[in-house]
Amino acid sequence: MQRWRWVMATAIVVGLGALVAVLIQNDPVPTTTTGSTTTTTTSPTTTATSAVTTSTTTAEQRVAEVEAILEELWFGWFDAIYRKDADALWEVVATTRRYDAGLTAMQGMEFTSPPTLDGVDVEVLGILLDREDCMVVQNTIDMTAFRETVGGSTVNVLWPHPRYGWRFATDWSNSIDRWLDDCDVVARETTP
């Protein structure tokens, strides 16, 4: 019975997320966000939230902000791999698993030219979750300006860091995957 409730609750949350994503894309309603910086540390996990400045933005403006965040993260990811700079990876990744994937990519990822921020084109397909402690975004990426391969659609789970801002935590194939656990259930490891 417990499992059924969990499945039903997850289905409801995903459905509401999809509805919000549709509403965000179709109706740029002004919203106001306020927040403060809070850092809570427990062993062995750390949860950090970054400050949100008081502002009034439309849904369309928020999508543009999130696209800019993702473009900077993807650029940082590719740039660290291109330069084989393992330390720079921590500026854009929040988990050891994602860090290890970057180290592996340093051994074989090919580039046609050095990565540039202008060479990364992200299109937000939907903001599935937008909280101070976790953001989940379905998006596509085009980096053909410096790589021959075309990116694809992915769902990125981002966690905030007090020094670096948003960082990649996990990736999912589509919006109906179990990404919500990465925001609410997964114990966040302490990383640089």
mmCIF file of C-alpha atoms in Angstrom:
data_model
loop_
_atom_site.group_PDB
_atom_site.id
_atom_site.type_symbol
_atom_site.label_atom_id
_atom_site.label_comp_id
_atom_site.label_asym_id
_atom_site.label_seq_id
_atom_site.Cartn_x
_atom_site.Cartn_y
_atom_site.Cartn_z
ATOM 1 C CA MET A 1 0.000 0.000 0.000
ATOM 2 C CA GLN A 2 2.890 2.362 0.793
ATOM 3 C CA ARG A 3 4.413 1.861 -2.661
ATOM 4 C CA TRP A 4 1.077 2.620 -4.342
ATOM 5 C CA ARG A 5 0.841 5.902 -2.440
ATOM 6 C CA TRP A 6 4.392 6.823 -3.451
ATOM 7 C CA VAL A 7 3.683 6.054 -7.123
ATOM 8 C CA MET A 8 0.451 8.043 -7.003
ATOM 9 C CA ALA A 9 2.118 11.003 -5.283
ATOM 10 C CA THR A 10 4.955 10.972 -7.815
ATOM 11 C CA ALA A 11 2.462 10.840 -10.693
ATOM 12 C CA ILE A 12 0.576 13.814 -9.266
ATOM 13 C CA VAL A 13 3.771 15.847 -8.805
ATOM 14 C CA VAL A 14 4.961 15.041 -12.332
ATOM 15 C CA GLY A 15 1.537 15.915 -13.734
ATOM 16 C CA LEU A 16 1.506 19.218 -11.878
ATOM 17 C CA GLY A 17 5.054 19.917 -13.064
ATOM 18 C CA ALA A 18 4.021 19.288 -16.658
ATOM 19 C CA LEU A 19 0.984 21.553 -16.210
ATOM 20 C CA VAL A 20 3.155 24.320 -14.772
ATOM 21 C CA ALA A 21 5.605 23.920 -17.653
ATOM 22 C CA VAL A 22 2.768 24.299 -20.163
ATOM 23 C CA LEU A 23 1.394 27.322 -18.338
ATOM 24 C CA ILE A 24 4.845 28.910 -18.173
ATOM 25 C CA GLN A 25 5.304 28.497 -21.899
ATOM 26 C CA ASN A 26 1.845 29.824 -22.796
ATOM 27 C CA ASP A 27 1.137 32.601 -20.303
ATOM 28 C CA PRO A 28 3.895 34.993 -19.206
ATOM 29 C CA VAL A 29 2.356 35.893 -15.837
ATOM 30 C CA PRO A 30 4.365 38.301 -13.686
ATOM 31 C CA THR A 31 5.739 36.670 -10.548
ATOM 32 C CA THR A 32 7.621 37.978 -7.575
ATOM 33 C CA THR A 33 10.325 35.980 -5.842
ATOM 34 C CA THR A 34 12.106 36.760 -2.631
ATOM 35 C CA GLY A 35 14.527 34.746 -0.612
ATOM 36 C CA SER A 36 17.497 34.679 1.657
ATOM 37 C CA THR A 37 20.720 32.775 1.946
ATOM 38 C CA THR A 38 20.533 29.695 4.130
ATOM 39 C CA THR A 39 23.159 27.031 4.597
ATOM 40 C CA THR A 40 22.486 23.914 6.614
ATOM 41 C CA THR A 41 25.255 21.434 7.229
ATOM 42 C CA THR A 42 24.855 17.940 8.587
ATOM 43 C CA SER A 43 27.201 15.024 8.338
ATOM 44 C CA PRO A 44 27.742 13.538 5.810
ATOM 45 C CA THR A 45 25.511 15.659 3.595
ATOM 46 C CA THR A 46 25.299 19.372 2.907
ATOM 47 C CA THR A 47 22.321 21.291 1.682
ATOM 48 C CA ALA A 48 22.910 24.817 0.510
ATOM 49 C CA THR A 49 20.626 27.392 -0.982
ATOM 50 C CA SER A 50 21.723 30.476 -2.809
ATOM 51 C CA ALA A 51 20.296 33.909 -2.339
ATOM 52 C CA VAL A 52 17.428 34.979 -4.542
ATOM 53 C CA THR A 53 17.179 38.676 -5.121
ATOM 54 C CA THR A 54 13.828 40.370 -4.901
ATOM 55 C CA SER A 55 12.571 40.881 -8.425
ATOM 56 C CA THR A 56 9.495 40.834 -10.553
ATOM 57 C CA THR A 57 9.893 38.681 -13.631
ATOM 58 C CA THR A 58 7.601 37.138 -16.153
ATOM 59 C CA ALA A 59 7.709 33.431 -16.898
ATOM 60 C CA GLU A 60 9.324 34.315 -20.223
ATOM 61 C CA GLN A 61 12.090 36.263 -18.463
ATOM 62 C CA ARG A 62 12.673 33.369 -16.056
ATOM 63 C CA VAL A 63 13.093 30.965 -18.974
ATOM 64 C CA ALA A 64 15.700 33.339 -20.445
ATOM 65 C CA GLU A 65 17.517 33.448 -17.077
ATOM 66 C CA VAL A 66 17.527 29.651 -16.840
ATOM 67 C CA GLU A 67 18.788 29.342 -20.427
ATOM 68 C CA ALA A 68 21.676 31.661 -19.528
ATOM 69 C CA ILE A 69 22.465 29.591 -16.411
ATOM 70 C CA LEU A 70 22.508 26.392 -18.457
ATOM 71 C CA GLU A 71 24.609 27.922 -21.234
ATOM 72 C CA GLU A 72 27.232 28.983 -18.680
ATOM 73 C CA LEU A 73 27.182 25.540 -17.040
ATOM 74 C CA TRP A 74 27.486 23.687 -20.354
ATOM 75 C CA PHE A 75 30.277 26.008 -21.456
ATOM 76 C CA GLY A 76 32.087 25.417 -18.152
ATOM 77 C CA TRP A 77 31.653 21.658 -18.603
ATOM 78 C CA PHE A 78 33.036 21.582 -22.147
ATOM 79 C CA ASP A 79 35.771 24.116 -21.403
ATOM 80 C CA ALA A 80 37.048 22.104 -18.413
ATOM 81 C CA ILE A 81 37.058 18.944 -20.533
ATOM 82 C CA TYR A 82 38.787 20.680 -23.455
ATOM 83 C CA ARG A 83 41.487 22.117 -21.181
ATOM 84 C CA LYS A 84 41.659 18.862 -19.160
ATOM 85 C CA ASP A 85 41.178 20.915 -16.000
ATOM 86 C CA ALA A 86 39.838 18.536 -13.364
ATOM 87 C CA ASP A 87 39.579 21.288 -10.738
ATOM 88 C CA ALA A 88 37.388 23.441 -13.000
ATOM 89 C CA LEU A 89 34.877 20.601 -13.251
ATOM 90 C CA TRP A 90 33.869 21.163 -9.621
ATOM 91 C CA GLU A 91 32.683 24.643 -10.569
ATOM 92 C CA VAL A 92 29.931 23.104 -12.704
ATOM 93 C CA VAL A 93 29.239 19.665 -11.172
ATOM 94 C CA ALA A 94 27.809 18.820 -7.764
ATOM 95 C CA THR A 95 28.301 15.041 -7.598
ATOM 96 C CA THR A 96 31.203 12.650 -7.757
ATOM 97 C CA ARG A 97 29.391 10.642 -10.433
ATOM 98 C CA ARG A 98 29.099 13.680 -12.696
ATOM 99 C CA TYR A 99 32.727 14.627 -11.919
ATOM 100 C CA ASP A 100 33.917 11.130 -12.867
ATOM 101 C CA ALA A 101 31.984 11.386 -16.141
ATOM 102 C CA GLY A 102 33.872 14.616 -16.861
ATOM 103 C CA LEU A 103 37.222 12.967 -16.142
ATOM 104 C CA THR A 104 36.321 10.149 -18.524
ATOM 105 C CA ALA A 105 35.274 12.661 -21.188
ATOM 106 C CA MET A 106 38.681 14.341 -20.891
ATOM 107 C CA GLN A 107 40.237 11.169 -22.246
ATOM 108 C CA GLY A 108 38.235 10.915 -25.437
ATOM 109 C CA MET A 109 35.918 13.840 -26.196
ATOM 110 C CA GLU A 110 36.814 15.473 -29.500
ATOM 111 C CA PHE A 111 36.437 19.134 -30.388
ATOM 112 C CA THR A 112 36.578 20.935 -33.733
ATOM 113 C CA SER A 113 37.637 24.159 -32.002
ATOM 114 C CA PRO A 114 37.976 25.482 -28.449
ATOM 115 C CA PRO A 115 34.611 25.836 -26.670
ATOM 116 C CA THR A 116 33.118 29.311 -26.385
ATOM 117 C CA LEU A 117 30.121 30.572 -24.450
ATOM 118 C CA ASP A 118 28.633 31.887 -27.704
ATOM 119 C CA GLY A 119 29.021 28.402 -29.179
ATOM 120 C CA VAL A 120 26.623 26.881 -26.646
ATOM 121 C CA ASP A 121 22.951 27.229 -27.525
ATOM 122 C CA VAL A 122 20.434 25.984 -24.961
ATOM 123 C CA GLU A 123 16.687 25.941 -25.452
ATOM 124 C CA VAL A 124 14.585 25.421 -22.341
ATOM 125 C CA LEU A 125 11.691 23.108 -23.153
ATOM 126 C CA GLY A 126 10.276 23.340 -19.655
ATOM 127 C CA ILE A 127 11.216 24.263 -16.119
ATOM 128 C CA LEU A 128 9.947 21.237 -14.240
ATOM 129 C CA LEU A 129 10.926 22.453 -10.765
ATOM 130 C CA ASP A 130 12.233 25.854 -9.687
ATOM 131 C CA ARG A 131 13.087 26.025 -5.994
ATOM 132 C CA GLU A 132 15.919 27.660 -4.079
ATOM 133 C CA ASP A 133 17.395 24.242 -3.236
ATOM 134 C CA CYS A 134 16.815 22.430 -6.539
ATOM 135 C CA MET A 135 16.034 23.278 -10.145
ATOM 136 C CA VAL A 136 15.014 20.760 -12.802
ATOM 137 C CA VAL A 137 15.018 21.814 -16.438
ATOM 138 C CA GLN A 138 14.184 19.939 -19.622
ATOM 139 C CA ASN A 139 16.279 21.403 -22.408
ATOM 140 C CA THR A 140 18.124 20.864 -25.643
ATOM 141 C CA ILE A 141 21.708 21.840 -26.298
ATOM 142 C CA ASP A 142 23.489 22.647 -29.543
ATOM 143 C CA MET A 143 27.281 22.796 -29.368
ATOM 144 C CA THR A 144 28.065 22.177 -33.035
ATOM 145 C CA ALA A 145 30.132 25.388 -33.020
ATOM 146 C CA PHE A 146 32.970 23.409 -31.400
ATOM 147 C CA ARG A 147 31.902 19.743 -31.614
ATOM 148 C CA GLU A 148 30.708 17.690 -34.565
ATOM 149 C CA THR A 149 28.058 15.868 -32.574
ATOM 150 C CA VAL A 150 24.700 17.461 -31.974
ATOM 151 C CA GLY A 151 23.446 17.504 -28.409
ATOM 152 C CA GLY A 152 19.995 16.313 -27.603
ATOM 153 C CA SER A 153 17.176 16.720 -25.168
ATOM 154 C CA THR A 154 17.898 16.076 -21.517
ATOM 155 C CA VAL A 155 16.517 16.821 -18.078
ATOM 156 C CA ASN A 156 19.150 18.434 -15.861
ATOM 157 C CA VAL A 157 18.852 18.475 -12.081
ATOM 158 C CA LEU A 158 20.758 21.447 -10.651
ATOM 159 C CA TRP A 159 21.781 22.013 -7.045
ATOM 160 C CA PRO A 160 22.992 25.360 -5.706
ATOM 161 C CA HIS A 161 26.417 25.928 -4.196
ATOM 162 C CA PRO A 162 27.188 28.990 -2.059
ATOM 163 C CA ARG A 163 30.365 29.756 -4.040
ATOM 164 C CA TYR A 164 29.613 28.586 -7.587
ATOM 165 C CA GLY A 165 25.847 29.034 -7.855
ATOM 166 C CA TRP A 166 23.946 26.333 -9.741
ATOM 167 C CA ARG A 167 25.796 23.118 -10.635
ATOM 168 C CA PHE A 168 24.847 19.934 -12.486
ATOM 169 C CA ALA A 169 23.765 17.168 -10.112
ATOM 170 C CA THR A 170 22.152 14.505 -12.302
ATOM 171 C CA ASP A 171 20.689 14.036 -15.758
ATOM 172 C CA TRP A 172 17.580 12.201 -16.900
ATOM 173 C CA SER A 173 16.310 11.185 -20.319
ATOM 174 C CA ASN A 174 12.835 12.675 -20.101
ATOM 175 C CA SER A 175 10.439 14.605 -17.906
ATOM 176 C CA ILE A 176 8.610 11.545 -16.579
ATOM 177 C CA ASP A 177 11.730 9.997 -15.025
ATOM 178 C CA ARG A 178 12.308 9.979 -11.252
ATOM 179 C CA TRP A 179 14.206 13.265 -11.068
ATOM 180 C CA LEU A 180 12.168 14.473 -8.087
ATOM 181 C CA ASP A 181 14.041 12.014 -5.852
ATOM 182 C CA ASP A 182 17.251 13.894 -6.701
ATOM 183 C CA CYS A 183 15.703 16.999 -5.152
ATOM 184 C CA ASP A 184 13.884 15.524 -2.184
ATOM 185 C CA VAL A 185 15.325 12.097 -1.311
ATOM 186 C CA VAL A 186 18.942 11.751 -2.423
ATOM 187 C CA ALA A 187 21.504 12.562 0.275
ATOM 188 C CA ARG A 188 23.679 15.310 -1.162
ATOM 189 C CA GLU A 189 27.347 14.529 -0.806
ATOM 190 C CA THR A 190 29.844 17.140 0.298
ATOM 191 C CA THR A 191 31.912 18.134 -2.737
ATOM 192 C CA PRO A 192 34.453 20.891 -3.359
#
